[in-house]
Short mmCIF file of C-alpha atoms in Angstrom, two decimals:
data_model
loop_
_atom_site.label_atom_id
_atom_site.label_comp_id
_atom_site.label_asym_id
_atom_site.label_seq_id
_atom_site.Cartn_x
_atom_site.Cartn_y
_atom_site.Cartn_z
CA UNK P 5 32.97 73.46 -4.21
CA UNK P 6 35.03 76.48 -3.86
CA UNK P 7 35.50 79.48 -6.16
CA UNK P 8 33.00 81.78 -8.08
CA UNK P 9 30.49 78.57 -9.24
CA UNK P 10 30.54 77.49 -5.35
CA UNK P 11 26.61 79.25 -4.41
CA UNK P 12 25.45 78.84 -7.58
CA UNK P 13 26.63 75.11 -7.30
CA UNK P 14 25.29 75.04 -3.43
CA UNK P 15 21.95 76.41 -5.62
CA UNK P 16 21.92 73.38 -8.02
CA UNK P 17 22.67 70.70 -5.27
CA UNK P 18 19.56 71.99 -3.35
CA UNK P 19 17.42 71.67 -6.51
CA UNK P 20 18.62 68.23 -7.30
CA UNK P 21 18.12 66.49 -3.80
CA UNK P 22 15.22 68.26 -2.94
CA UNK P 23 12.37 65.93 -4.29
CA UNK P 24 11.90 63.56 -0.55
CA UNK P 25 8.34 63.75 -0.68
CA UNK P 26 5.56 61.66 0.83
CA UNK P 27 4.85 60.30 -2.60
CA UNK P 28 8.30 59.63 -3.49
CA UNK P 29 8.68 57.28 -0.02
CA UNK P 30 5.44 55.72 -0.89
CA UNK P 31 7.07 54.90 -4.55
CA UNK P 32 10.36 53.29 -3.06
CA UNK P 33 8.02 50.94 -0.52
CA UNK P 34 6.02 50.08 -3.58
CA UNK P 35 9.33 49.41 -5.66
CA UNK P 36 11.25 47.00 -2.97
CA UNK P 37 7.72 45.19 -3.23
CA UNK P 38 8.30 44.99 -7.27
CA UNK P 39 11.98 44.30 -6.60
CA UNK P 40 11.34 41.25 -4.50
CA UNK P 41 8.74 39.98 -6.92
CA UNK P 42 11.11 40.08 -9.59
CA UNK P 43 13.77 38.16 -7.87
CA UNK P 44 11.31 35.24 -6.93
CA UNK P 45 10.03 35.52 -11.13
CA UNK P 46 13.77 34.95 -12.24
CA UNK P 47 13.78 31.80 -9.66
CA UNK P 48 10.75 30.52 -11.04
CA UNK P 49 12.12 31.36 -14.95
CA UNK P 50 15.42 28.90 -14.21
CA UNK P 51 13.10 26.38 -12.39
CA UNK P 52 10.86 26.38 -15.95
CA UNK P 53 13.78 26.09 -18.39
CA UNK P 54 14.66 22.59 -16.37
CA UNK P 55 10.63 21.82 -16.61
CA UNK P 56 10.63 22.54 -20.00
CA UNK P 57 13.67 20.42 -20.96
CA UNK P 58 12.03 17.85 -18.44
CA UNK P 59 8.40 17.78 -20.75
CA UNK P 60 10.17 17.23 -23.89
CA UNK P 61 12.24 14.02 -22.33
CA UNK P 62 8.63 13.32 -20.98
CA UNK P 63 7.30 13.46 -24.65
CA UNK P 64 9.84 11.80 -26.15
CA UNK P 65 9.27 9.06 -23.53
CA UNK P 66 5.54 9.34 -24.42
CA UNK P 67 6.48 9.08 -28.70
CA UNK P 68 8.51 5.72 -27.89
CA UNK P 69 5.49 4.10 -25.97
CA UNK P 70 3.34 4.95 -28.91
CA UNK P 71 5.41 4.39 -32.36
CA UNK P 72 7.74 1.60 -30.46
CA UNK P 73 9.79 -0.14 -32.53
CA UNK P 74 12.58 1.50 -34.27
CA UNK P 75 10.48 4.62 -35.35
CA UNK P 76 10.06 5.16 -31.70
CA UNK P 77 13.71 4.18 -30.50
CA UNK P 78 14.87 7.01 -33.39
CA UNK P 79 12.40 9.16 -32.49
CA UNK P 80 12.99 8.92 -28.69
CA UNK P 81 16.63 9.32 -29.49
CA UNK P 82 16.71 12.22 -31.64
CA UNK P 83 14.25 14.41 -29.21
CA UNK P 84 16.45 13.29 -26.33
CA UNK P 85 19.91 14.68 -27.97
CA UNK P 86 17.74 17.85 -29.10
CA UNK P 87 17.01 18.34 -25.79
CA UNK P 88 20.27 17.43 -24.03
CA UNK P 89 22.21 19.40 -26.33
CA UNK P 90 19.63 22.54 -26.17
CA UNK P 91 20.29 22.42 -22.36
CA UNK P 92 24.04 21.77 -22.47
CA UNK P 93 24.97 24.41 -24.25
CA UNK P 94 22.41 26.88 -22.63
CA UNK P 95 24.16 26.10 -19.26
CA UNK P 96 27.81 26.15 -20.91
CA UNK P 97 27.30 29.24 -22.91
CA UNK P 98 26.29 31.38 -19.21
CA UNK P 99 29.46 30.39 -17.82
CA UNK P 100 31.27 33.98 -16.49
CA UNK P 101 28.00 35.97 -17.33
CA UNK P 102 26.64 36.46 -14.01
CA UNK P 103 29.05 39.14 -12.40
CA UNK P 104 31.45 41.34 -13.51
CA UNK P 105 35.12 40.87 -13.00
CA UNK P 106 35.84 43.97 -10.80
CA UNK P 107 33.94 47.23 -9.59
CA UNK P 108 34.58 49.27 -11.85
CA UNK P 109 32.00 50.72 -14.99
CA UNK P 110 34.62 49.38 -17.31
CA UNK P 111 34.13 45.88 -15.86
CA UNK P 112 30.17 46.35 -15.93
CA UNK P 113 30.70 46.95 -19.72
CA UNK P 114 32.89 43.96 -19.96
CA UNK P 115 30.53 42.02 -18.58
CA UNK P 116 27.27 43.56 -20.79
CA UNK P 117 29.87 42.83 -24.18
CA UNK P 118 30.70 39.06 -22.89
CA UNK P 119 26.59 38.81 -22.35
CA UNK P 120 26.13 39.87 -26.07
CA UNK P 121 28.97 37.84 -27.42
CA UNK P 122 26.98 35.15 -25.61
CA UNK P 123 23.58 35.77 -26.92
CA UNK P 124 25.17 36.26 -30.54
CA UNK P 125 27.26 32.50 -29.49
CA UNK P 126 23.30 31.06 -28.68
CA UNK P 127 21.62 32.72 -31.90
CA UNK P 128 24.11 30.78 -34.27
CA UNK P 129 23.45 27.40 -32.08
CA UNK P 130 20.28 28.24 -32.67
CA UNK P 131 20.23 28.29 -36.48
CA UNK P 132 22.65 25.12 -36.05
CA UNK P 133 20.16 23.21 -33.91
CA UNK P 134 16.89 24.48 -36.19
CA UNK P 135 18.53 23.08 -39.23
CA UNK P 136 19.13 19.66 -37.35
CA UNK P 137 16.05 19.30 -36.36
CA UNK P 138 14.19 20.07 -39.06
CA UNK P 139 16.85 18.01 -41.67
CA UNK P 140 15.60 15.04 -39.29
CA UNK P 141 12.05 15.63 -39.49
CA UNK P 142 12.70 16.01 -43.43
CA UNK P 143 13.84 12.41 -43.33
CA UNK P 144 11.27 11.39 -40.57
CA UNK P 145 8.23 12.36 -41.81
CA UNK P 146 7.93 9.84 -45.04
CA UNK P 147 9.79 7.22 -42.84
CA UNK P 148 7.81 7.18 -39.63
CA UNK P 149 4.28 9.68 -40.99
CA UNK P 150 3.85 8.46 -44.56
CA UNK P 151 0.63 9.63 -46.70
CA UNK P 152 0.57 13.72 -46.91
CA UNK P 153 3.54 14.46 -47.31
CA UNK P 154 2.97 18.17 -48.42
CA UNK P 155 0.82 19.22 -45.67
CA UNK P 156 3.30 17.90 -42.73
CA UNK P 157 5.92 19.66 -44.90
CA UNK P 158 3.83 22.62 -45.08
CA UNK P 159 3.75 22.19 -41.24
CA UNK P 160 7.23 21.73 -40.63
CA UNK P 161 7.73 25.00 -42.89
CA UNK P 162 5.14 26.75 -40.60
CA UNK P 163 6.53 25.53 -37.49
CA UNK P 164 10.55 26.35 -38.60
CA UNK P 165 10.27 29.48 -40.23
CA UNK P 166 8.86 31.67 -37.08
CA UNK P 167 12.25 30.41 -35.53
CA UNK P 168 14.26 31.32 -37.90
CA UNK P 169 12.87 34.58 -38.31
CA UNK P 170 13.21 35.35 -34.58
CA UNK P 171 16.70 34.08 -34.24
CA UNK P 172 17.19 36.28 -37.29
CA UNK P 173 15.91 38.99 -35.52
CA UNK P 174 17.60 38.66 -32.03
CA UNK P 175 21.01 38.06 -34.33
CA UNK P 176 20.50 41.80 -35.63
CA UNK P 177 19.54 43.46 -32.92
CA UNK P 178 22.31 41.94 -30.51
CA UNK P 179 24.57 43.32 -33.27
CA UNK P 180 23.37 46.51 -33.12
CA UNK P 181 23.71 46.16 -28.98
CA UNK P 182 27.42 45.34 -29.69
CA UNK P 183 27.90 48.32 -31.94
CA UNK P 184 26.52 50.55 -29.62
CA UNK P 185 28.24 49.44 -26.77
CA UNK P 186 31.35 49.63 -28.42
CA UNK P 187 30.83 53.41 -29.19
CA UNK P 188 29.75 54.02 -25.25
CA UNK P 189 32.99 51.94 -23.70
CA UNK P 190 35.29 54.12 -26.10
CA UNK P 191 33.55 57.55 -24.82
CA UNK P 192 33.73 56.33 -21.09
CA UNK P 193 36.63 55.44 -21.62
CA UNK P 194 38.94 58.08 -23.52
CA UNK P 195 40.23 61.65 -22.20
CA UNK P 196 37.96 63.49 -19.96
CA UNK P 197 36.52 66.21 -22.72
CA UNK P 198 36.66 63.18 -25.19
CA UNK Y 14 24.62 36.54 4.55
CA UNK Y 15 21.43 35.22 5.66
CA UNK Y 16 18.00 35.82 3.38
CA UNK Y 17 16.93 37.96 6.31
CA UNK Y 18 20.12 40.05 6.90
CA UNK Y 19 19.55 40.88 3.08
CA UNK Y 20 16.12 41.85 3.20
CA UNK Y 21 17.20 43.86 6.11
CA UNK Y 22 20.17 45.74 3.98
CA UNK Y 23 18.21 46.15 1.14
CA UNK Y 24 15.25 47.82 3.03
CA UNK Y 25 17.82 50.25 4.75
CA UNK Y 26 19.38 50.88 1.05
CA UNK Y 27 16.10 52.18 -0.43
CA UNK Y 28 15.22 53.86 3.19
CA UNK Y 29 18.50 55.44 2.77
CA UNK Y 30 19.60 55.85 -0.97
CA UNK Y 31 16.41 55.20 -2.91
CA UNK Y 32 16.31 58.54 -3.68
CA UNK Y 33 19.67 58.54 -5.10
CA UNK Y 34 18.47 55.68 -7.44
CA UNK Y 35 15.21 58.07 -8.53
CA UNK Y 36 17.64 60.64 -9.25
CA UNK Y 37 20.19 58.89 -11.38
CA UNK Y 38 17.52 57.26 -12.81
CA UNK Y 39 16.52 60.63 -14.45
CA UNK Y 40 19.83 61.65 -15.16
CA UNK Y 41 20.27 58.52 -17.90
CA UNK Y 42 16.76 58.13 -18.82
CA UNK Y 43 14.19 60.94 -20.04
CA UNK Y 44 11.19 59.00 -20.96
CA UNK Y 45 9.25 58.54 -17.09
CA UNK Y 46 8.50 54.71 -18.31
CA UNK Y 47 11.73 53.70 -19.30
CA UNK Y 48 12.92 55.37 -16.00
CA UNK Y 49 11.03 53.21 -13.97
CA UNK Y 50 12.41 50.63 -15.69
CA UNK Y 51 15.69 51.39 -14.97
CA UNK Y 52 15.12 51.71 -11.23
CA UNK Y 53 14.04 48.63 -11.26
CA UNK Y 54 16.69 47.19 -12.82
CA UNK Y 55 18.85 49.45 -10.43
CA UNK Y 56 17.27 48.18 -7.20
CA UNK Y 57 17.17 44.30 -8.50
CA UNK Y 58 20.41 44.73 -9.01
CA UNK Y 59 21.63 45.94 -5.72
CA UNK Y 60 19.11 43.01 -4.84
CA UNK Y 61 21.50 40.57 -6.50
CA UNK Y 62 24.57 42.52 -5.14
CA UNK Y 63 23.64 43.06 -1.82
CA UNK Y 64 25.18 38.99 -0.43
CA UNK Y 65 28.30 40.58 -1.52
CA UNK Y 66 28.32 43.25 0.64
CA UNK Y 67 31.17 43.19 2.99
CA UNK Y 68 31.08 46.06 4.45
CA UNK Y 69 34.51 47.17 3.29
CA UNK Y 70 33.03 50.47 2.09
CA UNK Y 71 30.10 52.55 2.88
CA UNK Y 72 26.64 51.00 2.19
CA UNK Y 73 25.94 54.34 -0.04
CA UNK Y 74 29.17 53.92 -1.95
CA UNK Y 75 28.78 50.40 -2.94
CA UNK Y 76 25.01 51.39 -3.82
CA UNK Y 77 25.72 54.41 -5.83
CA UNK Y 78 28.67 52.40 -7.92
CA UNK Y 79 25.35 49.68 -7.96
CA UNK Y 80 22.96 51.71 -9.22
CA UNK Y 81 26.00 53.84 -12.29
CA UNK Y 82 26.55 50.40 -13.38
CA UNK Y 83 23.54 49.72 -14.20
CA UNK Y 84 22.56 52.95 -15.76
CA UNK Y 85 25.35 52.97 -17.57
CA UNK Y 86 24.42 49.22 -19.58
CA UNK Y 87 20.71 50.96 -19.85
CA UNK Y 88 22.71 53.77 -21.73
CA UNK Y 89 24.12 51.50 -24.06
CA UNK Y 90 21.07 49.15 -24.54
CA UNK Y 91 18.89 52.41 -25.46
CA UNK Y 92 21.66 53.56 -27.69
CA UNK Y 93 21.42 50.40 -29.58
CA UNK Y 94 17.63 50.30 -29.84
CA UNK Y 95 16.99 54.17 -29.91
CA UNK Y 96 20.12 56.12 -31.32
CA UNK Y 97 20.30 59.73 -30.05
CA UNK Y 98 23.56 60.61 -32.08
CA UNK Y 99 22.40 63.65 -34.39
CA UNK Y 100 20.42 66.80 -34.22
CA UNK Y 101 17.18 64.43 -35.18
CA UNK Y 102 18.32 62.40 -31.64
CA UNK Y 103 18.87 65.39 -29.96
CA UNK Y 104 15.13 66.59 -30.44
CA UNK Y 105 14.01 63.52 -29.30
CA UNK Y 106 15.51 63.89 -26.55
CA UNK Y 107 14.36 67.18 -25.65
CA UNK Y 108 11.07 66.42 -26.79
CA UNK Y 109 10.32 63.30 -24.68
CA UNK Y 110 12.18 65.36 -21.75
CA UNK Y 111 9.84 67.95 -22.28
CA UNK Y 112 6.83 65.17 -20.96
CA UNK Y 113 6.91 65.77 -16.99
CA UNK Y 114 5.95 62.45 -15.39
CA UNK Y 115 2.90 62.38 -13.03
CA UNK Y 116 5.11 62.90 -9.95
CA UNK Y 117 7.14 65.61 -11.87
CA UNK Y 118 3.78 67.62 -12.74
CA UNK Y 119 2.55 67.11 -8.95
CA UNK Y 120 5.49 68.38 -7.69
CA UNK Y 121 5.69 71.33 -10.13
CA UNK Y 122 9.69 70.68 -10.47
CA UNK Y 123 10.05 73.23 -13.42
CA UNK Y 124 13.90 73.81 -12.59
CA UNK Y 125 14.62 70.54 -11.28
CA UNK Y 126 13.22 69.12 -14.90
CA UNK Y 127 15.69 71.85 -16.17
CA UNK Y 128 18.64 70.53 -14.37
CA UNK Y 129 17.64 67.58 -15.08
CA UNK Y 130 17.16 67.66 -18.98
CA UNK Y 131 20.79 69.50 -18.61
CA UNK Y 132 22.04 66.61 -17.11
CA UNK Y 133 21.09 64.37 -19.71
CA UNK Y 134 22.69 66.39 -22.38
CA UNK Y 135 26.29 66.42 -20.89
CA UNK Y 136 28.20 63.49 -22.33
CA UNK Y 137 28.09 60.06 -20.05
CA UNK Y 138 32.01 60.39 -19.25
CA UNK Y 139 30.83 64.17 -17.95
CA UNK Y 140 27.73 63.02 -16.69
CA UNK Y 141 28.23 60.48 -14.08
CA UNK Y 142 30.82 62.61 -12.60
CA UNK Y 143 28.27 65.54 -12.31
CA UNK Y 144 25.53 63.35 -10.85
CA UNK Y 145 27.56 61.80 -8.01
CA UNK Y 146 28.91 65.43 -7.09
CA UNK Y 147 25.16 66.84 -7.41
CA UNK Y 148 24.14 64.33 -4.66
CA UNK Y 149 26.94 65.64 -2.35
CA UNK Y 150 29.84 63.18 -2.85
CA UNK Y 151 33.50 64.01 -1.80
CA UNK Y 152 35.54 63.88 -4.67
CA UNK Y 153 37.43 61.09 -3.51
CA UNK Y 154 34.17 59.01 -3.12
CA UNK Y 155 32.84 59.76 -6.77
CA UNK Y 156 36.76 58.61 -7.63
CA UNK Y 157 35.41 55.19 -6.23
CA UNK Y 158 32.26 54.84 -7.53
CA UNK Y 159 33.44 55.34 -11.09
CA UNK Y 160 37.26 53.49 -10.70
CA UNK Y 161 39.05 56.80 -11.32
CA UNK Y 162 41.84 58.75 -10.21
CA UNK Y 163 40.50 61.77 -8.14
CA UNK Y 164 42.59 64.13 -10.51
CA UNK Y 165 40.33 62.49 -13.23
CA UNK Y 166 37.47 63.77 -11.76
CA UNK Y 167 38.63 66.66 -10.64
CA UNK Y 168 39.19 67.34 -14.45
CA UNK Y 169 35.83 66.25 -15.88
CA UNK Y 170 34.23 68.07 -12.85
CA UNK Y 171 35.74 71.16 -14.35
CA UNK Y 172 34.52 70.31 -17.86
CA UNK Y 173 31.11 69.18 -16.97
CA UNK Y 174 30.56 72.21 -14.84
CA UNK Y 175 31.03 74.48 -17.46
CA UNK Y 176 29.20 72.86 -19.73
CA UNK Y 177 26.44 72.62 -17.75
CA UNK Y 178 26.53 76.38 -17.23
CA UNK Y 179 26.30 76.60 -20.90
CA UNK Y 180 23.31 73.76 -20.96
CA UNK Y 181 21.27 76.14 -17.88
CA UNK Y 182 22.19 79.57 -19.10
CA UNK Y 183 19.84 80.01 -22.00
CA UNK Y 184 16.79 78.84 -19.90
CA UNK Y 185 18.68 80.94 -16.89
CA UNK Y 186 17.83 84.13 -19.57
CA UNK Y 187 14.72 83.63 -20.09
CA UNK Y 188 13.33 83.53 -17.16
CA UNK Y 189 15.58 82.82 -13.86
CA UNK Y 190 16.55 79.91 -12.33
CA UNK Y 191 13.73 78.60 -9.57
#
């Protein structure tokens, strides 16, 4: 820096960097540790979606061996399609969401709006799927479960609603995300005193 | 590139530049947790980065623009769960910047917490500028880190300078600068 500011500037660049202490090494050893850890945790997350969709083919399997007939044929259907269409569109909606078109922030931005669009995109599937599944369980339970009818609708309730509220919930607060995102990309990127 | 030549590159990285990551870690973040956070997320990312490496520009350029990325979408993911627009926001601020973290209080970084806390004020346009020139980039580097012209940054250099003066000065009154 040259000019008047240049010492005091010299003064401030001194303060900033100056902070390579022991303790501060010790931290970055101890982070590259937590770093690695983390990358092996998101390997282990993508291998237990696939084991996940994997158990409920495995307990559909399991339904069809004990209902059999057409209850279990329906039944074994219906979880299947849940299930393939759950994972389908999981895989289909993270299509372009894993880097960013270019280098620049803009591009990071771009690529932090498409992963919002995409979360908002999953939370209406979401809703979409709930209400399928539990519209079939509405016509399942009397067909394949008869006898108590309002306590295994009183279950379905209690298993549903939890969903809903979450998806709810995530719906919002991606929303929100957008909003704010919006507000950061337009002060990035307008005139430099904007 | 092979899982050891990546290991290898991201060791040298944080040898290198981890200290670059602390410090623009604390320029976009004032709460020492959610700091931490974001280093993480800064040094998983360069993590995930790092197999696209091709050595076209320096290792410390392609971690810095890394490591702004990334605090940049932690910017706008605390702005949507925390909003700081508004005097109320503002005191927030300066209230959980006021909190020195463990390794601030140890190393009794009064005026680096200043220029910190300063930091954090300027807008993020002004800001990233400011924090890539504070840790001795050329222009022309901080120009490629952030995917502007030079005589962009030139310009918000000028801006953010001042108004950083105007950010220390009161503080500067009071008692010095250390």
């Amino acid at each position: 820096m040259s000019g008047p500011d240049g010492s005091a500037w010299s003064e401030l660049e001194e303060l900033w960097r100056g902070d390579a202490s022991r303790e501060a090494e010790e931290s970055l050893r101890r982070l590259g540790a937590r770093v690695r850890r983390r990358a092996r945790l998101l390997r282990w997350l993508a291998a237990g979606e696939l084991a996940t969709g994997a158990l409920f083919v495995a307990l559909a399997v399991h339904l069809l061996r004990r209902f059999g007939g057409s209850v279990g044929w329906v039944t074994f259907a219906a979880l299947v399609a849940f299930v393939l269409a759950a994972t389908s569109f999981a895989w289909w909606n993270r299509r372009g969401l894993w880097r960013a078109a270019g280098k620049r922030p803009d591009d990071y931005l771009a690529l932090e709006g498409r992963q919002l669009e995409a979360r908002l995109r999953g939370v209406r599937f979401g809703f979409w799927l709930l209400a399928a599944e539990v519209a079939f369980f509405v016509v399942w339970i009397p067909w394949a479960r008869p006898g108590d009818l309002l306590v295994r609708y009183a279950f379905l309730l209690a298993w549903s609603a939890p969903f809903a509220a979450a998806l709810y919930w995530i719906g919002r607060r991606t929303r929100r995300a957008r909003r704010a995102l919006e507000r950061l990309r337009r002060e990035l990127q307008g005139a430099p005193g904007a | 590139m092979r899982a050891e030549d990546r290991e290898r590159l991201f060791d040298r990285a944080l040898a290198e530049h981890g200290g670059a990551l602390r410090r623009m870690a604390a320029a976009h973040e004032a709460d020492p947790a959610l700091r931490e956070d974001l280093l993480q997320d800064m040094a998983l990312a360069l993590w995930k980065a790092l197999p696209r490496f091709r050595g076209d520009a320096a290792l410390g350029t392609y971690v810095y623009r890394v490591a702004h990325n990334r605090a940049v979408s932690h910017v706008a993911r605390q702005r949507a769960r925390d909003p700081i627009d508004g005097p109320a926001g503002e005191a927030a601020e300066r209230a959980r910047s006021d909190a020195p973290s463990p390794e601030e209080a140890t190393a009794g970084g009064e005026g680096k917490r200043r220029l910190e806390r300063a930091v954090r004020r300027l807008r993020p346009s002004l800001r990233s500028v400011v924090v890539l020139r504070l840790d001795g980039l050329t222009q022309r580097e901080v120009a490629e880190v952030l995917g502007l012209s030079e005589n962009n940054v030139a310009v918000r250099l000028t801006r953010a300078r001042k108004e950083l003066r105007r950010l220390l000065a009161p503080a500067a009154e009071r008692g010095g600068r250390s």
